PDB file of C-alpha atoms in Angstrom:
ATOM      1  CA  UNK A 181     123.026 105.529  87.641  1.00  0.00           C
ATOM      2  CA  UNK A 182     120.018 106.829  89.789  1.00  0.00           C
ATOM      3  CA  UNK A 183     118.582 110.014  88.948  1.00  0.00           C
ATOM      4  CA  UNK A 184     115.509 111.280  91.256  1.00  0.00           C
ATOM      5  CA  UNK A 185     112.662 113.104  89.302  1.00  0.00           C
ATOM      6  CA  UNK A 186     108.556 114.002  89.540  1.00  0.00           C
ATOM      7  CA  UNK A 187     106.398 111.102  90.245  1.00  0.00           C
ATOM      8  CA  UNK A 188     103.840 110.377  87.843  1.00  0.00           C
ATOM      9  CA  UNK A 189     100.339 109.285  89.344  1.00  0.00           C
ATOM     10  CA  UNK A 190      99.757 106.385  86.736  1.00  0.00           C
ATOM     11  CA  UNK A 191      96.749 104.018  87.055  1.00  0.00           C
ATOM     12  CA  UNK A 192      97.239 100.423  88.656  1.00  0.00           C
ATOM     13  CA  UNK A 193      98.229  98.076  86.269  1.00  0.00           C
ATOM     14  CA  UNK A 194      99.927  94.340  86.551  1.00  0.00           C
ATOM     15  CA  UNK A 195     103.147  94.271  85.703  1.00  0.00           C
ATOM     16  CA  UNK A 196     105.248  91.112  86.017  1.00  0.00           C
ATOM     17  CA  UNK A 197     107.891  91.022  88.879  1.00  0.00           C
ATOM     18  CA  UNK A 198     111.893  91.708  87.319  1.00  0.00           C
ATOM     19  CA  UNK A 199     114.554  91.428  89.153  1.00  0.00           C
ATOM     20  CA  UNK A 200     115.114  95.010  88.329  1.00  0.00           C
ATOM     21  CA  UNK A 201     113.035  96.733  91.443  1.00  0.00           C
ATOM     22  CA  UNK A 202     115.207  94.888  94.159  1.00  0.00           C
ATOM     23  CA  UNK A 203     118.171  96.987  92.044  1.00  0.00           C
ATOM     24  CA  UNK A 204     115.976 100.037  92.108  1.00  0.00           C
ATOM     25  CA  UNK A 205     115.686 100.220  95.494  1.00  0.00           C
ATOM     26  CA  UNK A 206     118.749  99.240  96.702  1.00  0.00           C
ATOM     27  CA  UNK A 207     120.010 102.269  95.068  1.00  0.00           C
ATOM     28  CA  UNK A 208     117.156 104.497  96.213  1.00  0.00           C
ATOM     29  CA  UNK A 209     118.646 103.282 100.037  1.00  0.00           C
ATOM     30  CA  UNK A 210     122.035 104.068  99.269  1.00  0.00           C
ATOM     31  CA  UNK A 211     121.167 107.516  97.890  1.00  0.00           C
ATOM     32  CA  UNK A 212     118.924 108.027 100.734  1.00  0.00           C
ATOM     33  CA  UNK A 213     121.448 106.362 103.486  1.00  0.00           C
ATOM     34  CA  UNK A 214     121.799 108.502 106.578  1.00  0.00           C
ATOM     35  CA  UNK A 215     123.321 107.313 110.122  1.00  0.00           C
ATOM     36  CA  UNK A 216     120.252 108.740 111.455  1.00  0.00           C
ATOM     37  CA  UNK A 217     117.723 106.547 109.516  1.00  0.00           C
ATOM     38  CA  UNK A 218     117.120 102.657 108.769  1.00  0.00           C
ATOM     39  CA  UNK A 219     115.984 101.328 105.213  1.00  0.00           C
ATOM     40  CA  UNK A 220     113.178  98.756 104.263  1.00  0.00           C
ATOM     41  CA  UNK A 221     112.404  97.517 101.127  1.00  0.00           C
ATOM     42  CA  UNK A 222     109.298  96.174 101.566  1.00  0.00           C
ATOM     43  CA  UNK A 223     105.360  95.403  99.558  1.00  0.00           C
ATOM     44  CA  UNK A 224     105.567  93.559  96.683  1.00  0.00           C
ATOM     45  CA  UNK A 225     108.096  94.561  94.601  1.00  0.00           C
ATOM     46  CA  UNK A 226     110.785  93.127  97.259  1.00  0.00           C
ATOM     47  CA  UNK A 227     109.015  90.392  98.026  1.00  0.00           C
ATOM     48  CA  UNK A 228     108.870  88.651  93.959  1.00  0.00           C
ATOM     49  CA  UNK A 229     104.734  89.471  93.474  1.00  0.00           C
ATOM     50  CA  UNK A 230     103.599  91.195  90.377  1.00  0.00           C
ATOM     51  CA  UNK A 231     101.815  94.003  90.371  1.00  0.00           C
ATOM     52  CA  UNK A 232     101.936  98.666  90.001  1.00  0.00           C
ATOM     53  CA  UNK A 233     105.769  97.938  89.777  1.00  0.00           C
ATOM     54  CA  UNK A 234     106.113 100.988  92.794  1.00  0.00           C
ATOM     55  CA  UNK A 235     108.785 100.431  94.998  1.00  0.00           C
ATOM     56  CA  UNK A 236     107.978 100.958  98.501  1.00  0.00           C
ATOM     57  CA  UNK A 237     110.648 101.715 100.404  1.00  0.00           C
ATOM     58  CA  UNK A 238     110.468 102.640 104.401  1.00  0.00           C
ATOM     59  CA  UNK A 239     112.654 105.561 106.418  1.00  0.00           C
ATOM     60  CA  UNK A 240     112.542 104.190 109.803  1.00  0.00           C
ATOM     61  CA  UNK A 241     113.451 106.781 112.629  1.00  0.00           C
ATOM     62  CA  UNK A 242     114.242 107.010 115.980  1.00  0.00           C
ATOM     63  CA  UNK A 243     111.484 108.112 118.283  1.00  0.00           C
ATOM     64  CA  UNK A 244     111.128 111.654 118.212  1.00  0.00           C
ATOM     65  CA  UNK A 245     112.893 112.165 114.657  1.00  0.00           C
ATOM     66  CA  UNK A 246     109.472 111.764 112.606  1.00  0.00           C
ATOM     67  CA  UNK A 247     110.270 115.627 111.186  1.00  0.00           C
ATOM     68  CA  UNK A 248     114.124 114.714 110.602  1.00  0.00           C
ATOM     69  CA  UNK A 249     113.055 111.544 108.760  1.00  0.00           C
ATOM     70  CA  UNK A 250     110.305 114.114 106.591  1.00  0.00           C
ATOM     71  CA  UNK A 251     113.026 116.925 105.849  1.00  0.00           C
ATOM     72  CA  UNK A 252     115.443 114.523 104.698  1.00  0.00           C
ATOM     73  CA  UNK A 253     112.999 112.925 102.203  1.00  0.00           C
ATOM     74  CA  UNK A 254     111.789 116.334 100.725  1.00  0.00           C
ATOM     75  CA  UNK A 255     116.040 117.714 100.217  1.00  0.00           C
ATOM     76  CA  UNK A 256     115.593 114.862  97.762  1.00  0.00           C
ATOM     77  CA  UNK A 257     113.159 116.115  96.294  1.00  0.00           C
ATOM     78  CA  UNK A 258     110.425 113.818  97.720  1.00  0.00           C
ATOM     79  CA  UNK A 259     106.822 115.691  98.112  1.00  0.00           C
ATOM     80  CA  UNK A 260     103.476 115.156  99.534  1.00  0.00           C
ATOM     81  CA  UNK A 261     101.538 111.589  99.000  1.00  0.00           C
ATOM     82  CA  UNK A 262      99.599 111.409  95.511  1.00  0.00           C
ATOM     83  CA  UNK A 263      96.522 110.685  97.151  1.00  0.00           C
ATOM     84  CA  UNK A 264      92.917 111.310  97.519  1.00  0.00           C
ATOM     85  CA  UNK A 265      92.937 109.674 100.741  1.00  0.00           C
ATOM     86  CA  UNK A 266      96.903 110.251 102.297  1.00  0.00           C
ATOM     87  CA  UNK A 267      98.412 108.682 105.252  1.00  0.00           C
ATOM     88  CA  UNK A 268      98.248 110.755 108.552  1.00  0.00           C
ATOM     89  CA  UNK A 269     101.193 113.155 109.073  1.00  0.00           C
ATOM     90  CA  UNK A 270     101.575 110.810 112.050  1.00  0.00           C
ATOM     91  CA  UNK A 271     102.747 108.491 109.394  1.00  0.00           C
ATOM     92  CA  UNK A 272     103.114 109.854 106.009  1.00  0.00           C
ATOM     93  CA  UNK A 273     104.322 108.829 102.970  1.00  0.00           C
ATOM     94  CA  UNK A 274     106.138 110.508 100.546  1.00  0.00           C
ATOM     95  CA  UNK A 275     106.637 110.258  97.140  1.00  0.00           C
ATOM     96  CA  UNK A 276     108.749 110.549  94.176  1.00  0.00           C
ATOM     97  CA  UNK A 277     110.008 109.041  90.614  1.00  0.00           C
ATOM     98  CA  UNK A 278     113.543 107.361  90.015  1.00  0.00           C
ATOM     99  CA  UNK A 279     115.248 107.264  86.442  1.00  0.00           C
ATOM    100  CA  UNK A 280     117.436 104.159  86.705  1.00  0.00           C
ATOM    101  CA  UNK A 281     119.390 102.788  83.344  1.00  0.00           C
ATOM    102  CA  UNK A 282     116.701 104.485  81.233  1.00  0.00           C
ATOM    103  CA  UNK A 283     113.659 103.460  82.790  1.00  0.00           C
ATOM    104  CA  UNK A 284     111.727 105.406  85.217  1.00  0.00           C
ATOM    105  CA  UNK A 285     110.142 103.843  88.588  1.00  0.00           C
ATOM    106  CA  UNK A 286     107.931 105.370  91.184  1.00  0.00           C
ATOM    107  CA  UNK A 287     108.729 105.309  94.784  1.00  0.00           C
ATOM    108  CA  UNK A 288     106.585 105.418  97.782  1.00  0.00           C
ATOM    109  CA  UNK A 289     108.677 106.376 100.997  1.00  0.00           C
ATOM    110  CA  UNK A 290     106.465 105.882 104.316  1.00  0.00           C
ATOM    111  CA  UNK A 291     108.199 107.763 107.319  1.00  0.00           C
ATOM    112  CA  UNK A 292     107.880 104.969 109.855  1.00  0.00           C
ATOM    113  CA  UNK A 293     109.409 104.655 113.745  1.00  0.00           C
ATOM    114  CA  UNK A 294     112.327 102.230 114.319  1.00  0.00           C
ATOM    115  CA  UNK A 295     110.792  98.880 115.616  1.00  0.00           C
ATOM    116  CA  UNK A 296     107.184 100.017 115.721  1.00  0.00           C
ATOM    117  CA  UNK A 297     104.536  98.115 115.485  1.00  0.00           C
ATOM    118  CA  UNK A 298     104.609  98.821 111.723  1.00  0.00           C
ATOM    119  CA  UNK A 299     108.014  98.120 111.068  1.00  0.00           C
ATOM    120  CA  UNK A 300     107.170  94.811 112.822  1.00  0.00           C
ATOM    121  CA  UNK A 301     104.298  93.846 110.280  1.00  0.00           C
ATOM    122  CA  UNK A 302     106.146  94.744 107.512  1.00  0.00           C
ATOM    123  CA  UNK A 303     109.086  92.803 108.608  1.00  0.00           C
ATOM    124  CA  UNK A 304     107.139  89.960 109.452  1.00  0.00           C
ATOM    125  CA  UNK A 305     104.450  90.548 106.078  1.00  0.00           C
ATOM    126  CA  UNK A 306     108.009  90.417 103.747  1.00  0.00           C
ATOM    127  CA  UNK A 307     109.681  87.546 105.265  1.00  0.00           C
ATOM    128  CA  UNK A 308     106.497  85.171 105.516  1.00  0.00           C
ATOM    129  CA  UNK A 309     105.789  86.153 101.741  1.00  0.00           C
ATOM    130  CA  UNK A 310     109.285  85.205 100.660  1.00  0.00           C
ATOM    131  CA  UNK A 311     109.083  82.046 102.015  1.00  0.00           C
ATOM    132  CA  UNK A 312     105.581  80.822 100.573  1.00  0.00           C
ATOM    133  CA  UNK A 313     105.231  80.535  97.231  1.00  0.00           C
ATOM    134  CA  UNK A 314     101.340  80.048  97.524  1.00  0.00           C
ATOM    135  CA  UNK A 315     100.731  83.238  99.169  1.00  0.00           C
ATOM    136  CA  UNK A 316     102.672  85.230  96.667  1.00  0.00           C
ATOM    137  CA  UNK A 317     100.363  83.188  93.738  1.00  0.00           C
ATOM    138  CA  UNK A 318      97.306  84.086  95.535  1.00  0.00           C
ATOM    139  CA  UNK A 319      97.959  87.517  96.083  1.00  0.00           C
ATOM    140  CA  UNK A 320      98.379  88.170  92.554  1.00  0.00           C
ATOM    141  CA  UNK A 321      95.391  86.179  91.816  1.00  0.00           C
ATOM    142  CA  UNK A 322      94.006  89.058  93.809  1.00  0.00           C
ATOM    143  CA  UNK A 323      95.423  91.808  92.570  1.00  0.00           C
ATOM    144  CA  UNK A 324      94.414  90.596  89.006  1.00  0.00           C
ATOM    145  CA  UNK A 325      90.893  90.476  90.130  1.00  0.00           C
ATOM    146  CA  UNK A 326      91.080  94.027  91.822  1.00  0.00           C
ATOM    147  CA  UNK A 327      91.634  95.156  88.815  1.00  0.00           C
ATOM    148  CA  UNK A 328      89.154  93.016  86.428  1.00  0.00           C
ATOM    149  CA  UNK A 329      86.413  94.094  89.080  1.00  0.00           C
ATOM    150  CA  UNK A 330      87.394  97.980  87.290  1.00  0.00           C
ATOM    151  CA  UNK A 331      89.697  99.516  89.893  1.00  0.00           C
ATOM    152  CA  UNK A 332      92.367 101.410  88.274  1.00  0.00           C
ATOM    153  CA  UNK A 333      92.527 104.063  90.510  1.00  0.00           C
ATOM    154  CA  UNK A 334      95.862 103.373  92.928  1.00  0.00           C
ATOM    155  CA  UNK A 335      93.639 104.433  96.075  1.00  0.00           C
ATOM    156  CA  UNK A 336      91.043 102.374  95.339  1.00  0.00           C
ATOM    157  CA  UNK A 337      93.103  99.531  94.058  1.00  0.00           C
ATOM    158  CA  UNK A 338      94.893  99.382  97.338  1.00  0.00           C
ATOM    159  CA  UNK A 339      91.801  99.311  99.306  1.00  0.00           C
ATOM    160  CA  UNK A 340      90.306  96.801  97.235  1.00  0.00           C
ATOM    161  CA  UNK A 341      93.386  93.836  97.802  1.00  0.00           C
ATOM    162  CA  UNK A 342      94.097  95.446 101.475  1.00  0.00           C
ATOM    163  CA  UNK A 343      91.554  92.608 102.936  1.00  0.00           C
ATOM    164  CA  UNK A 344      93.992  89.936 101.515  1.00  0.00           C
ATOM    165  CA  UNK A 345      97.282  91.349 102.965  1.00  0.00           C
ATOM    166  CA  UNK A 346      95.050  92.181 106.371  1.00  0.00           C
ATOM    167  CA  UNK A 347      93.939  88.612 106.425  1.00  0.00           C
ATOM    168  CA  UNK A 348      97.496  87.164 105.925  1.00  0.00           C
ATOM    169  CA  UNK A 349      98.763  89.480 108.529  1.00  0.00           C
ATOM    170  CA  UNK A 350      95.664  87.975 110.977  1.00  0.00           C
ATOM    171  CA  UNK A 351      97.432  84.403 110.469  1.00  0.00           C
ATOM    172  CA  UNK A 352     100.870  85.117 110.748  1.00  0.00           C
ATOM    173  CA  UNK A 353     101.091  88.007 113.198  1.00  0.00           C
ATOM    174  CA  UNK A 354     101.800  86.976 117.220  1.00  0.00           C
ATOM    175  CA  UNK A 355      98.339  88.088 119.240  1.00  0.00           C
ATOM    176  CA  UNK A 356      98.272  91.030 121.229  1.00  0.00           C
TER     177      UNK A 356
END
């Protein structure tokens, strides 16, 4: 049912949200599953907001398995970040496209540590969007004017709506 394939750097678009990418990546996990690693679905495609229609998907590893978590992404198949600007290989992200029932996705894995301070924001980024409505409305509002404003280009798409996501984070996030 899932076959993995090349990614396919595509320009940022808005797509509508289908139920179809929480499928997509629960059977990129269960491909992927390992005893070693943990799985998060997370960004907007778990969380019911429109937009690319990538599926990012986190490997979280136990401290000190970083390289583990990177090997066992690339037997897959899973290469380097499509990226003019890539994550640190503190924290990278890999990449790579899905065929699933016909239709081909693109997946963005990002190798992060087991209860980080990360894996904490995105936990805390996924459950606060699921449960308000108005944030998930206004964050497409955004993304929709990322994109009106010209920015097609995924690296400078993402930095364009990263101020809305930061600012979210700012209100919902426990002070350090």
């Amino acid at each position: 049912m899932l076959q993995f394939c090349p990614y396919e750097l595509v320009p940022a678009s808005f797509n509508a949200w289908r139920p179809v990418y929480l499928d997509v990546a629960k059977a990129v996990i269960t491909q992927l599953a390992d005893p070693r690693f943990e799985f998060i679905h997370f960004g907007s495609s778990s969380f019911k907001v429109a937009g690319k229609g990538i599926i990012d998907i986190s490997i979280l590893y136990h401290t000190g398995a970083r390289e583990q978590a990177v090997e066992h992404l690339e037997s897959f198949g899973f290469v380097a970040q499509h990226s003019d600007t890539p994550f640190p290989d503190t924290r990278p992200r890999k990449d790579i496209g899905v065929l699933f029932k016909g239709e081909k996705f693109n997946i963005h894995a990002h190798v992060i540590e087991l209860n980080s301070a990360e894996h904490q924001k995105q936990l805390t980024y996924k459950t606060h969007m699921l449960a308000n409505p108005q944030d998930r409305a206004a964050y497409e509002a955004q993304k929709k004017a990322v994109l009106a404003a010209g920015k097609h280009h995924q690296d400078e798409y993402g930095k364009a709506k990263s101020p809305f996501v930061k600012d979210i984070l700012s209100r919902i996030s426990p002070q350090t």
